[in-house]
């Protein structure tokens, strides 16, 4: 019998590092404080890369005014200094200060939807879009607090669909499954090229918000319980790897798959 619990990467590590789980899934690598947490809990683990995801920034298909954003514009819209902004245009001053190429955002209502702090997708968004700018400006590296947060990606998708000029972020698999209800916003790379999330751009790393997905396995539990080791073997088998694409994520290249195995 298998018990699967959620809702997010951070909560998963809390339980896993307390010895309450055999395997934890993670949409980011383990943090230093979680390494310490596992050490304090006496949990030794193996980190295994299993797939690639592209954190997808999205809006309503009705929003024809926004096609691409850079990190500076995202910071201006969703970063800690954007608290209270109710229009996309409210972010133009900060975006201009940061020399964003997208500092003429439309005068349209801004409603933001995304995962909460328990989520690895939240952590990844902060890391990708906000952290370096926040550190340079001497402010907290976190999102604005006044957005609609949910641990349920389906609720986030509903929110993005509900407003014509919405803004939100989800994992690529959720976007891909619901792309008729959302429009992906391209992300500008370091050269200023706007790159949309696709299987190809995520796989080759040209999409700026690509990230590796992991499982972490409790070594002692895998040694003691044959079912745990057998499950991980299945996870990394050809049959298991097929499920990566079936779930809407992107497979690791064969050399990295072999390294994980």
Tab-separated table of C-alpha atoms in Angstrom:
chain	number	residue	atom	x	y	z
A	1	UNK	CA	0.000	0.000	0.000
A	2	UNK	CA	1.244	3.472	-0.908
A	3	UNK	CA	0.222	6.729	0.740
A	4	UNK	CA	0.795	9.918	-1.238
A	5	UNK	CA	0.584	13.266	0.539
A	6	UNK	CA	1.120	16.913	-0.428
A	7	UNK	CA	0.812	19.678	-1.174
A	8	UNK	CA	4.305	20.935	-1.966
A	9	UNK	CA	8.055	20.393	-2.051
A	10	UNK	CA	8.746	22.288	1.170
A	11	UNK	CA	6.145	20.384	3.161
A	12	UNK	CA	7.420	17.152	1.645
A	13	UNK	CA	10.963	17.784	2.865
A	14	UNK	CA	9.700	18.589	6.384
A	15	UNK	CA	8.062	15.167	6.618
A	16	UNK	CA	10.800	13.319	4.760
A	17	UNK	CA	13.594	14.784	6.900
A	18	UNK	CA	11.631	13.839	10.019
A	19	UNK	CA	11.686	10.210	8.837
A	20	UNK	CA	7.996	10.213	7.921
A	21	UNK	CA	8.405	9.153	4.303
A	22	UNK	CA	10.337	6.745	2.110
A	23	UNK	CA	10.481	9.013	-0.953
A	24	UNK	CA	9.765	12.695	-1.485
A	25	UNK	CA	9.243	14.384	-4.834
A	26	UNK	CA	10.716	17.840	-5.396
A	27	UNK	CA	10.308	20.447	-8.108
A	28	UNK	CA	13.646	21.969	-7.066
A	29	UNK	CA	16.864	20.804	-5.468
A	30	UNK	CA	17.014	20.443	-1.694
A	31	UNK	CA	17.909	23.665	0.179
A	32	UNK	CA	20.783	23.992	2.642
A	33	UNK	CA	18.408	24.314	5.588
A	34	UNK	CA	16.653	21.114	4.481
A	35	UNK	CA	19.988	19.297	4.235
A	36	UNK	CA	20.548	20.318	7.860
A	37	UNK	CA	17.012	19.256	8.746
A	38	UNK	CA	17.607	15.782	7.311
A	39	UNK	CA	20.974	15.522	9.090
A	40	UNK	CA	19.331	16.487	12.378
A	41	UNK	CA	16.613	13.902	11.726
A	42	UNK	CA	19.173	11.186	11.010
A	43	UNK	CA	17.916	10.765	7.443
A	44	UNK	CA	20.462	9.910	4.744
A	45	UNK	CA	19.119	10.212	1.228
A	46	UNK	CA	19.904	9.759	-2.443
A	47	UNK	CA	19.037	12.607	-4.841
A	48	UNK	CA	17.785	11.361	-8.217
A	49	UNK	CA	16.938	13.595	-11.186
A	50	UNK	CA	13.838	12.250	-12.948
A	51	UNK	CA	12.543	14.856	-15.419
A	52	UNK	CA	12.684	18.446	-16.638
A	53	UNK	CA	9.946	21.031	-16.173
A	54	UNK	CA	9.518	24.568	-17.444
A	55	UNK	CA	7.943	26.948	-14.968
A	56	UNK	CA	5.285	28.610	-17.120
A	57	UNK	CA	4.159	32.212	-16.685
A	58	UNK	CA	0.666	32.522	-18.108
A	59	UNK	CA	-2.263	34.832	-18.698
A	60	UNK	CA	-5.725	34.548	-20.193
A	61	UNK	CA	-5.941	33.835	-23.941
A	62	UNK	CA	-7.978	37.065	-24.098
A	63	UNK	CA	-4.936	39.111	-23.082
A	64	UNK	CA	-3.485	40.188	-26.426
A	65	UNK	CA	-1.503	43.096	-24.952
A	66	UNK	CA	1.154	40.930	-23.272
A	67	UNK	CA	3.165	38.384	-25.235
A	68	UNK	CA	6.621	38.461	-23.589
A	69	UNK	CA	8.175	39.634	-20.311
A	70	UNK	CA	11.674	39.804	-18.887
A	71	UNK	CA	12.741	39.207	-15.302
A	72	UNK	CA	12.695	42.932	-14.524
A	73	UNK	CA	9.072	43.273	-15.621
A	74	UNK	CA	8.073	40.174	-13.648
A	75	UNK	CA	9.778	41.596	-10.573
A	76	UNK	CA	7.904	44.865	-11.076
A	77	UNK	CA	4.595	42.997	-11.331
A	78	UNK	CA	4.952	40.291	-8.680
A	79	UNK	CA	7.969	41.199	-6.529
A	80	UNK	CA	7.837	42.539	-2.976
A	81	UNK	CA	7.709	46.165	-4.118
A	82	UNK	CA	4.554	45.593	-6.169
A	83	UNK	CA	2.281	45.230	-3.129
A	84	UNK	CA	-1.008	46.952	-3.884
A	85	UNK	CA	-0.541	47.207	-7.642
A	86	UNK	CA	-3.953	46.634	-9.227
A	87	UNK	CA	-3.043	47.507	-12.823
A	88	UNK	CA	-0.295	46.191	-15.067
A	89	UNK	CA	0.674	49.828	-15.709
A	90	UNK	CA	1.378	50.340	-11.989
A	91	UNK	CA	4.557	48.307	-12.522
A	92	UNK	CA	5.961	50.556	-15.249
A	93	UNK	CA	7.923	52.834	-12.902
A	94	UNK	CA	9.816	49.946	-11.272
A	95	UNK	CA	10.251	48.221	-14.626
A	96	UNK	CA	11.784	51.406	-16.063
A	97	UNK	CA	14.102	51.766	-13.052
A	98	UNK	CA	15.318	48.229	-13.758
A	99	UNK	CA	15.766	49.053	-17.461
A	100	UNK	CA	13.233	46.449	-18.502
A	101	UNK	CA	12.523	46.139	-22.202
A	102	UNK	CA	8.852	45.887	-21.201
A	103	UNK	CA	8.294	49.104	-19.230
A	104	UNK	CA	5.156	50.074	-21.150
A	105	UNK	CA	2.776	47.557	-19.641
A	106	UNK	CA	-0.923	48.069	-20.441
A	107	UNK	CA	-3.367	50.010	-18.283
A	108	UNK	CA	-5.426	46.919	-17.532
A	109	UNK	CA	-6.578	45.214	-14.315
A	110	UNK	CA	-3.939	42.976	-12.734
A	111	UNK	CA	-5.010	39.873	-10.828
A	112	UNK	CA	-2.241	37.468	-9.840
A	113	UNK	CA	-2.571	33.729	-9.155
A	114	UNK	CA	0.151	31.320	-8.093
A	115	UNK	CA	1.262	28.667	-5.617
A	116	UNK	CA	1.964	29.465	-1.980
A	117	UNK	CA	5.223	29.280	-0.056
A	118	UNK	CA	4.820	25.541	0.592
A	119	UNK	CA	5.403	24.888	-3.103
A	120	UNK	CA	8.622	24.179	-4.938
A	121	UNK	CA	7.088	26.019	-7.890
A	122	UNK	CA	6.870	29.121	-5.699
A	123	UNK	CA	10.524	28.702	-4.710
A	124	UNK	CA	11.548	28.257	-8.335
A	125	UNK	CA	9.682	31.373	-9.412
A	126	UNK	CA	11.394	33.421	-6.704
A	127	UNK	CA	14.771	31.978	-7.710
A	128	UNK	CA	14.249	32.558	-11.436
A	129	UNK	CA	12.494	35.921	-11.498
A	130	UNK	CA	12.921	37.796	-8.234
A	131	UNK	CA	15.873	36.801	-6.074
A	132	UNK	CA	18.813	38.541	-7.776
A	133	UNK	CA	16.894	41.784	-8.317
A	134	UNK	CA	15.550	41.806	-4.753
A	135	UNK	CA	19.057	41.302	-3.361
A	136	UNK	CA	20.404	44.153	-5.505
A	137	UNK	CA	17.629	46.446	-4.229
A	138	UNK	CA	18.053	45.364	-0.612
A	139	UNK	CA	14.547	43.974	-0.154
A	140	UNK	CA	13.120	40.566	0.755
A	141	UNK	CA	13.422	37.960	-1.985
A	142	UNK	CA	9.765	37.018	-1.938
A	143	UNK	CA	6.639	37.700	-3.918
A	144	UNK	CA	4.092	40.359	-3.070
A	145	UNK	CA	1.792	39.019	-0.370
A	146	UNK	CA	-1.469	40.251	-1.888
A	147	UNK	CA	-2.003	37.681	-4.619
A	148	UNK	CA	-4.320	34.680	-4.718
A	149	UNK	CA	-2.220	31.724	-3.565
A	150	UNK	CA	-3.248	28.079	-3.657
A	151	UNK	CA	-1.478	24.726	-3.207
A	152	UNK	CA	-3.787	23.340	-5.895
A	153	UNK	CA	-2.577	23.980	-9.451
A	154	UNK	CA	-6.081	23.419	-10.797
A	155	UNK	CA	-7.309	26.339	-8.687
A	156	UNK	CA	-4.501	28.504	-10.093
A	157	UNK	CA	-5.494	27.544	-13.646
A	158	UNK	CA	-9.112	28.458	-12.845
A	159	UNK	CA	-7.929	31.860	-11.599
A	160	UNK	CA	-5.785	32.561	-14.650
A	161	UNK	CA	-8.723	31.684	-16.893
A	162	UNK	CA	-11.190	33.758	-14.871
A	163	UNK	CA	-9.813	37.234	-15.657
A	164	UNK	CA	-9.049	38.594	-19.142
A	165	UNK	CA	-5.808	40.254	-17.999
A	166	UNK	CA	-4.685	37.784	-15.342
A	167	UNK	CA	-1.109	36.800	-14.501
A	168	UNK	CA	0.031	33.572	-12.890
A	169	UNK	CA	2.525	30.746	-12.917
A	170	UNK	CA	2.308	26.946	-12.898
A	171	UNK	CA	4.438	23.968	-13.883
A	172	UNK	CA	4.646	23.224	-17.605
A	173	UNK	CA	2.630	20.019	-17.288
A	174	UNK	CA	-0.350	21.928	-15.894
A	175	UNK	CA	-0.062	24.527	-18.640
A	176	UNK	CA	0.231	21.861	-21.330
A	177	UNK	CA	-2.835	20.028	-20.061
A	178	UNK	CA	-4.892	23.225	-19.998
A	179	UNK	CA	-3.346	25.344	-22.760
A	180	UNK	CA	-6.754	26.081	-24.286
A	181	UNK	CA	-7.588	27.897	-21.035
A	182	UNK	CA	-4.284	29.783	-20.675
A	183	UNK	CA	-1.736	31.583	-22.825
A	184	UNK	CA	1.933	31.130	-22.029
A	185	UNK	CA	3.918	34.362	-21.832
A	186	UNK	CA	7.333	34.112	-23.476
A	187	UNK	CA	10.329	34.894	-21.254
A	188	UNK	CA	13.203	37.019	-22.550
A	189	UNK	CA	16.597	35.331	-22.337
A	190	UNK	CA	19.888	37.123	-21.629
A	191	UNK	CA	20.132	38.257	-25.247
A	192	UNK	CA	16.591	39.619	-25.172
A	193	UNK	CA	15.089	36.856	-27.292
A	194	UNK	CA	11.553	35.913	-26.289
A	195	UNK	CA	11.330	32.145	-25.701
A	196	UNK	CA	8.118	30.212	-25.175
A	197	UNK	CA	8.049	27.018	-23.079
A	198	UNK	CA	7.907	23.959	-25.350
A	199	UNK	CA	9.202	20.411	-25.027
A	200	UNK	CA	12.175	21.428	-27.180
A	201	UNK	CA	13.111	24.706	-25.457
A	202	UNK	CA	12.780	23.126	-22.025
A	203	UNK	CA	14.839	20.075	-23.017
A	204	UNK	CA	17.687	22.122	-24.493
A	205	UNK	CA	17.645	24.723	-21.703
A	206	UNK	CA	16.978	27.692	-23.995
A	207	UNK	CA	13.774	28.452	-22.079
A	208	UNK	CA	15.076	30.601	-19.179
A	209	UNK	CA	12.788	29.055	-16.557
A	210	UNK	CA	13.687	25.379	-17.129
A	211	UNK	CA	14.249	23.294	-13.991
A	212	UNK	CA	15.078	19.722	-13.013
A	213	UNK	CA	12.591	17.596	-11.065
A	214	UNK	CA	13.848	15.132	-8.450
A	215	UNK	CA	12.957	12.351	-6.100
A	216	UNK	CA	14.821	11.901	-2.812
A	217	UNK	CA	14.991	8.377	-1.408
A	218	UNK	CA	15.572	7.470	2.242
A	219	UNK	CA	18.614	5.165	2.018
A	220	UNK	CA	17.867	3.210	5.197
A	221	UNK	CA	14.243	2.611	4.251
A	222	UNK	CA	15.240	1.470	0.757
A	223	UNK	CA	17.724	-0.978	2.284
A	224	UNK	CA	15.209	-2.311	4.805
A	225	UNK	CA	12.099	-2.464	2.615
A	226	UNK	CA	12.435	-4.233	-0.757
A	227	UNK	CA	9.244	-2.513	-1.949
A	228	UNK	CA	10.902	0.914	-1.754
A	229	UNK	CA	13.929	-0.086	-3.826
A	230	UNK	CA	11.699	-1.945	-6.300
A	231	UNK	CA	9.508	1.127	-6.690
A	232	UNK	CA	12.517	3.328	-7.443
A	233	UNK	CA	13.735	0.739	-9.964
A	234	UNK	CA	10.306	0.922	-11.633
A	235	UNK	CA	10.400	4.734	-11.534
A	236	UNK	CA	13.686	4.741	-13.461
A	237	UNK	CA	12.843	1.905	-15.863
A	238	UNK	CA	11.835	2.467	-19.489
A	239	UNK	CA	8.219	1.934	-18.420
A	240	UNK	CA	8.562	4.513	-15.667
A	241	UNK	CA	10.343	7.093	-17.797
A	242	UNK	CA	7.527	6.860	-20.357
A	243	UNK	CA	5.250	8.337	-17.704
A	244	UNK	CA	7.294	11.567	-17.720
A	245	UNK	CA	5.976	12.484	-21.168
A	246	UNK	CA	2.543	11.069	-20.391
A	247	UNK	CA	2.300	13.432	-17.420
A	248	UNK	CA	3.293	16.421	-19.561
A	249	UNK	CA	6.906	16.854	-18.450
A	250	UNK	CA	10.102	16.549	-20.483
A	251	UNK	CA	12.382	13.517	-20.342
A	252	UNK	CA	16.003	13.787	-19.342
A	253	UNK	CA	18.471	13.083	-22.117
A	254	UNK	CA	19.588	9.452	-22.158
A	255	UNK	CA	22.986	10.081	-20.502
A	256	UNK	CA	21.323	11.835	-17.562
A	257	UNK	CA	18.702	9.093	-17.315
A	258	UNK	CA	21.506	6.561	-17.096
A	259	UNK	CA	23.269	8.634	-14.435
A	260	UNK	CA	20.102	8.624	-12.346
A	261	UNK	CA	19.707	4.878	-12.817
